CSV table of C-alpha atoms in Angstrom, one decimal:
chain,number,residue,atom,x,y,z
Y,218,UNK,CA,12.3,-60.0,94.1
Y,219,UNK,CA,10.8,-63.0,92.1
Y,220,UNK,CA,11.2,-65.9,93.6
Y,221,UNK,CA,11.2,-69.9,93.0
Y,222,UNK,CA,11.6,-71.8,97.0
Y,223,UNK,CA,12.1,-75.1,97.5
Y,224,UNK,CA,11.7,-76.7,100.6
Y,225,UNK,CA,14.5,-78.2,102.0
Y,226,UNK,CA,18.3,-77.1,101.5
Y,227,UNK,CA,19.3,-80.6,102.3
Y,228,UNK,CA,17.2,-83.9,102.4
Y,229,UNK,CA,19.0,-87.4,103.8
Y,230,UNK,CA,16.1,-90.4,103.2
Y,231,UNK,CA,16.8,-94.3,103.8
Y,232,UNK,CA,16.4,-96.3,100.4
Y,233,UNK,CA,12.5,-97.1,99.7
Y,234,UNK,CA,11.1,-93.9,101.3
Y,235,UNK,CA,9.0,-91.9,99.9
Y,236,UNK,CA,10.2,-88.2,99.5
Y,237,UNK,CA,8.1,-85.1,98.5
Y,238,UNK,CA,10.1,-82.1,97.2
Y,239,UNK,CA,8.1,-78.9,96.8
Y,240,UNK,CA,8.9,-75.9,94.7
Y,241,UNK,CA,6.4,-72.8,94.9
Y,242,UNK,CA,7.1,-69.8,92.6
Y,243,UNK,CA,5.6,-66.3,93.0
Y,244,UNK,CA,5.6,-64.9,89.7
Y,245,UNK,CA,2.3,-66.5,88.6
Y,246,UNK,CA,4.3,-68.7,85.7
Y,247,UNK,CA,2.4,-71.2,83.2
Y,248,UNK,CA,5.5,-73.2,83.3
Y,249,UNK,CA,6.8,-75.3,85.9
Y,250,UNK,CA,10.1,-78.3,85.9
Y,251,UNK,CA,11.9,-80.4,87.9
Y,252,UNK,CA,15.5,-81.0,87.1
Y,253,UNK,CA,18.2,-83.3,88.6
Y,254,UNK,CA,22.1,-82.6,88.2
Y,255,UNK,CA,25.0,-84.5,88.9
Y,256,UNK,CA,28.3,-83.9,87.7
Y,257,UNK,CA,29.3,-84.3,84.1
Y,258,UNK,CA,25.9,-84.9,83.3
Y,259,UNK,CA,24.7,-81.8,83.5
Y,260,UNK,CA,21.0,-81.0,84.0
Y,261,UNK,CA,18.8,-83.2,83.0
Y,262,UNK,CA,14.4,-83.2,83.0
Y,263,UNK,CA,12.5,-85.2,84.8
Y,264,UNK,CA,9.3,-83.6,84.8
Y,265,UNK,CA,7.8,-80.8,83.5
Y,266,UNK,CA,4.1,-78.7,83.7
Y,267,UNK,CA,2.5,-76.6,81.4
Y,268,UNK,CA,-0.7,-75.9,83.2
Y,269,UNK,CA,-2.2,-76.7,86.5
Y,270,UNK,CA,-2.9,-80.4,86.9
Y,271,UNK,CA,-0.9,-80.8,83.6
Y,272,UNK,CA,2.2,-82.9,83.5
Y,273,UNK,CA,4.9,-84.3,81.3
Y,274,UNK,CA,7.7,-86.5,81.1
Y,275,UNK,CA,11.2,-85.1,80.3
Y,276,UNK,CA,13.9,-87.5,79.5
Y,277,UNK,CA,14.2,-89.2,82.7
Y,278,UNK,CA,10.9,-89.5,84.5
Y,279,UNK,CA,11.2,-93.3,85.8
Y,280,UNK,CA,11.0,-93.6,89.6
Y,281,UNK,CA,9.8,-90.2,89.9
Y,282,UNK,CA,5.9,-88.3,89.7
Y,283,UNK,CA,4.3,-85.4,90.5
Y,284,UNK,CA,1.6,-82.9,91.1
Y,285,UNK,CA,0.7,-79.6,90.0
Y,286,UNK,CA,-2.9,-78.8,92.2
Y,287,UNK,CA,-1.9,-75.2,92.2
Y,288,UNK,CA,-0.5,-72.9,89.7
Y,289,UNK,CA,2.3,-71.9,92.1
Y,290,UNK,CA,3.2,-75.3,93.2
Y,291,UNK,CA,5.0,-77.9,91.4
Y,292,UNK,CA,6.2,-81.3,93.9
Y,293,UNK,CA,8.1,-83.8,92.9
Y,294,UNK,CA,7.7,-87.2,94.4
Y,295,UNK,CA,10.3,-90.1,94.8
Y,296,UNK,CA,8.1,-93.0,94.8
Y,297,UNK,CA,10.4,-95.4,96.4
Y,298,UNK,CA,13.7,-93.8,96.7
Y,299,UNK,CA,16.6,-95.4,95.4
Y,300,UNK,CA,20.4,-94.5,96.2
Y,301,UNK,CA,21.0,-93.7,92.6
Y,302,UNK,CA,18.6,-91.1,93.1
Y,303,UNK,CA,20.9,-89.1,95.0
Y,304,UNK,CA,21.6,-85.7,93.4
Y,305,UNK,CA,21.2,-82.5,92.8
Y,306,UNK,CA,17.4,-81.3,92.2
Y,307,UNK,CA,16.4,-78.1,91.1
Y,308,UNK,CA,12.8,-76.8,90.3
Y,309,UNK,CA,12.3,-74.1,87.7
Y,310,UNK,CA,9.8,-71.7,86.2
Y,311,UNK,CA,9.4,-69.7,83.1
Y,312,UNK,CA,6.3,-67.9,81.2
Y,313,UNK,CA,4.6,-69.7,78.7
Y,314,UNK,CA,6.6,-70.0,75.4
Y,315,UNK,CA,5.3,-68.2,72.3
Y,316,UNK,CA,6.9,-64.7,70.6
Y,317,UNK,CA,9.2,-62.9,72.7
Y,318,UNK,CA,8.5,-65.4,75.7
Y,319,UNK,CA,10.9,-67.9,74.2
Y,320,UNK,CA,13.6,-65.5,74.8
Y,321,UNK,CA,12.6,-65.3,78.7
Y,322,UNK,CA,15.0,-68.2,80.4
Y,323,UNK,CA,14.1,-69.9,83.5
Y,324,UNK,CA,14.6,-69.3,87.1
Y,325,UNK,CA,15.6,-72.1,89.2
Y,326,UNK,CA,14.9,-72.5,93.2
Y,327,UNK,CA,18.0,-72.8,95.2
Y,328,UNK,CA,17.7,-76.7,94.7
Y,329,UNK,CA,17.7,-79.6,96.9
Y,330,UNK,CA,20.8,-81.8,97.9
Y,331,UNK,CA,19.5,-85.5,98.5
Y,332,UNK,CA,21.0,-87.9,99.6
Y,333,UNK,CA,19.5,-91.5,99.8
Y,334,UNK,CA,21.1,-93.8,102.4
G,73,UNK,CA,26.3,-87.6,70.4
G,74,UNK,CA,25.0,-85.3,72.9
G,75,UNK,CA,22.5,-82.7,71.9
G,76,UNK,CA,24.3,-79.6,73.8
G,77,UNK,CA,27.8,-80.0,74.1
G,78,UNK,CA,30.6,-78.0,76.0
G,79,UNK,CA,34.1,-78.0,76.8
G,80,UNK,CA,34.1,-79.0,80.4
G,81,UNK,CA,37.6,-77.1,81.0
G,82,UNK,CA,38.6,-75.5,83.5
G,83,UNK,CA,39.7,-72.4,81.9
G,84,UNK,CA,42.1,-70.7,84.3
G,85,UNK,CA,42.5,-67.0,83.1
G,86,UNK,CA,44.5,-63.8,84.8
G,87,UNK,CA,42.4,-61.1,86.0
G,88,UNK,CA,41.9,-58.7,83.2
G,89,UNK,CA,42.1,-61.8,80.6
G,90,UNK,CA,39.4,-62.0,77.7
G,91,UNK,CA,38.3,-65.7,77.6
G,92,UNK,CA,35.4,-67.3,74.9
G,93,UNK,CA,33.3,-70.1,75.4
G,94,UNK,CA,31.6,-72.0,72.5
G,95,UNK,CA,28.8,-74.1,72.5
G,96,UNK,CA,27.7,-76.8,69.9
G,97,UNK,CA,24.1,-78.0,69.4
G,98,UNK,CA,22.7,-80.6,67.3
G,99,UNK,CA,19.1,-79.6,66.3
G,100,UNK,CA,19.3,-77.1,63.5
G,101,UNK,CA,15.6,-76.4,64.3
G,102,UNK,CA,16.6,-74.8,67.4
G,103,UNK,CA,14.9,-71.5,68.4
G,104,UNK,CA,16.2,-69.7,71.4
G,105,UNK,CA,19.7,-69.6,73.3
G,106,UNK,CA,20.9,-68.9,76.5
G,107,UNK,CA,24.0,-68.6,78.6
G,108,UNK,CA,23.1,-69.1,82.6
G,109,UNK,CA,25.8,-68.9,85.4
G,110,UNK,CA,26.1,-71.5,88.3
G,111,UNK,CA,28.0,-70.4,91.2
G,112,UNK,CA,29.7,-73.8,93.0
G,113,UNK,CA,26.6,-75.3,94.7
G,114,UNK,CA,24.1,-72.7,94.1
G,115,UNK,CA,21.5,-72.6,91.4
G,116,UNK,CA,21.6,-71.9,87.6
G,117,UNK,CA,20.7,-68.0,86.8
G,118,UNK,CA,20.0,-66.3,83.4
G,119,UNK,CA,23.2,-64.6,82.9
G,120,UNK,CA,21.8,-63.2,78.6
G,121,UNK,CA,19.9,-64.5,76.6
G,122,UNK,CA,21.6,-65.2,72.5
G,123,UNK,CA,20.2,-63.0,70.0
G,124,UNK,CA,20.6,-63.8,66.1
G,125,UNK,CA,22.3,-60.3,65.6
G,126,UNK,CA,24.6,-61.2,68.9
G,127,UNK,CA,23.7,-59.2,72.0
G,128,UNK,CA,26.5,-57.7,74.6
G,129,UNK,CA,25.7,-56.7,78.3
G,130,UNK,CA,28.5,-55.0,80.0
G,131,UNK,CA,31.8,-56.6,79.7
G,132,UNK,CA,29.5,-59.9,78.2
G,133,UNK,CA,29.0,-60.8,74.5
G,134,UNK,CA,27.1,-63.5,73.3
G,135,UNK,CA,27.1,-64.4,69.7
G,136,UNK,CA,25.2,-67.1,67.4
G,137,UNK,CA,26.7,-68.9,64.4
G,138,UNK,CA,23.4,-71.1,63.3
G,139,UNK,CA,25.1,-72.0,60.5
G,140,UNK,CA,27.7,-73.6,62.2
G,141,UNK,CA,25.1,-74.3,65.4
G,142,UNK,CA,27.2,-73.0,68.2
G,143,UNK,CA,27.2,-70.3,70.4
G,144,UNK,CA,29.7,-68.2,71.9
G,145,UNK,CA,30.7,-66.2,75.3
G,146,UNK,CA,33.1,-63.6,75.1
G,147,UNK,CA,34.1,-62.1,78.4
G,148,UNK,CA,36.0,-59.2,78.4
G,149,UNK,CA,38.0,-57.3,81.2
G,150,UNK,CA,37.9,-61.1,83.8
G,151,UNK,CA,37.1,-60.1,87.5
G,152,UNK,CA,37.7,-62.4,90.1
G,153,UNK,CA,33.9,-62.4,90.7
G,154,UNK,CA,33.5,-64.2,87.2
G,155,UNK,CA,34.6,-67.4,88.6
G,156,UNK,CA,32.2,-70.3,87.8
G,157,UNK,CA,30.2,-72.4,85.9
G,158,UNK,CA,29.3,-71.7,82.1
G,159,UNK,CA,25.8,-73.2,81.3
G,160,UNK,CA,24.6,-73.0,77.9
G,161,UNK,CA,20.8,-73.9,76.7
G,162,UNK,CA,19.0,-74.5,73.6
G,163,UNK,CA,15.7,-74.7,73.2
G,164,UNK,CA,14.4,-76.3,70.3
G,165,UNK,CA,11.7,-75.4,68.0
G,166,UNK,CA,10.7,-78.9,67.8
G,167,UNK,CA,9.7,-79.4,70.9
G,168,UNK,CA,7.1,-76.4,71.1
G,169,UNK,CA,9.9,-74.7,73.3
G,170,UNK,CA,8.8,-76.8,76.6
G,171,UNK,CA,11.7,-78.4,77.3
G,172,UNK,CA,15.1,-76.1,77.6
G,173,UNK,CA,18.2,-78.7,76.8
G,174,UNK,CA,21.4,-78.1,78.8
G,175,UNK,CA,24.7,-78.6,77.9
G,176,UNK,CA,26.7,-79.5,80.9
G,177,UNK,CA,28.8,-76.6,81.7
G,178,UNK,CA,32.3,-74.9,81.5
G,179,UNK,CA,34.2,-74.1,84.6
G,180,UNK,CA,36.0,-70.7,84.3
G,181,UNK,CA,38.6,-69.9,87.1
G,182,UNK,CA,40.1,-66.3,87.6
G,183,UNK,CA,43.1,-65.6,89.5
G,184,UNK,CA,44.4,-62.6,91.4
């Protein structure tokens, strides 16, 4: 069964930690995301990956980076964590996008609850 | 106005019931649809994807309307089971089909 882990289940951090959230995937998949969502706001990008050592900004990338060393890996870094960054985050992986592909959806990790204190 | 938009609810339907959801998006350059399924707090996962002829999968029809730019859910036949969250995505063209927009869900409720 294909598969997309993320670490933790559930992460509790103290405002201005740093927090690394990793996501590895198993199906050898181009792409790579990081997603946060909180109620009636649906799911939103924060980052996303293309390639290994490639990144890119999705709508809401400030106060967050990452790294993509490996092309199963994809981490997601809270620079200095903040308590509106509680949420929801959810990693997710897809084949490259071209011809059939865009038809292929994603599949998401089991996500991470965080809360920051 | 938001680029995916869906009505929140909750539907509450009888077991057996046939309930739609629609879905509106913005971007008429759009190129690929999908309906995913969140259980209460699990992850999304692919329930179909939304072909331009309208596809069906079991008791599941999905239909698109570009014209209109909205996309549809039919369930048929309601099972318990079927109780959760709606999650519809659009992927624009635009965009080089990187970044999947999501509208924010419908909750669907079955009763016994």
């Amino acid at each position: 069964d294909v598969k997309v882990t993320q670490s933790s289940r559930y992460l509790v951090k103290r405002t201005g930690e740093k927090v690394f959230l990793e996501c590895v995937q198993d199906m050898d998949h181009e792409n790579m995301f990081w997603y946060r969502q909180d109620p009636g706001l649906g799911l939103r990008l924060i980052y996303f990956s293309y390639d290994v050592k490639m990144k890119e900004k999705g709508d809401i990338p400030e106060g967050y980076s990452v790294s993509r060393e490996k092309k199963e890996r994809f981490s997601l870094i809270l620079e200095s964590a903040s308590t509106n960054q509680t949420s929801m985050y959810l990693c997710a992986s897809s084949l490259p996008f071209g011809g059939q592909k865009n038809n292929y959806g994603y599949t998401f990790g089991s996500g991470t609850r965080l809360t920051v204190v | 106005r938001k680029e995916v938009e869906q009505d929140p609810g909750p539907f509450n339907v009888p077991e057996g019931a046939t309930v739609a959801f629609n879905c509106t998006y913005s971007n008429s350059a759009s190129q690929s649809f999908f309906w995913y399924r969140q259980d209460c707090r699990k992850e999304p996962k692919l329930l179909m994807s939304v072909y331009s002829s309208g596809n069906e999968d079991g008791r599941f029809t999905a239909q698109l309307n570009r014209a209109s730019q909205y996309i549809s859910l039919l369930i048929r036949d309601s099972k318990l089971s079927d109780s959760a969250t709606y999650l519809c995505a659009v992927k624009p063209y635009s965009t080089g089909g990187f970044k999947t927009i999501f509208g924010a869900g419908t909750r669907l409720f079955v009763k016994a």
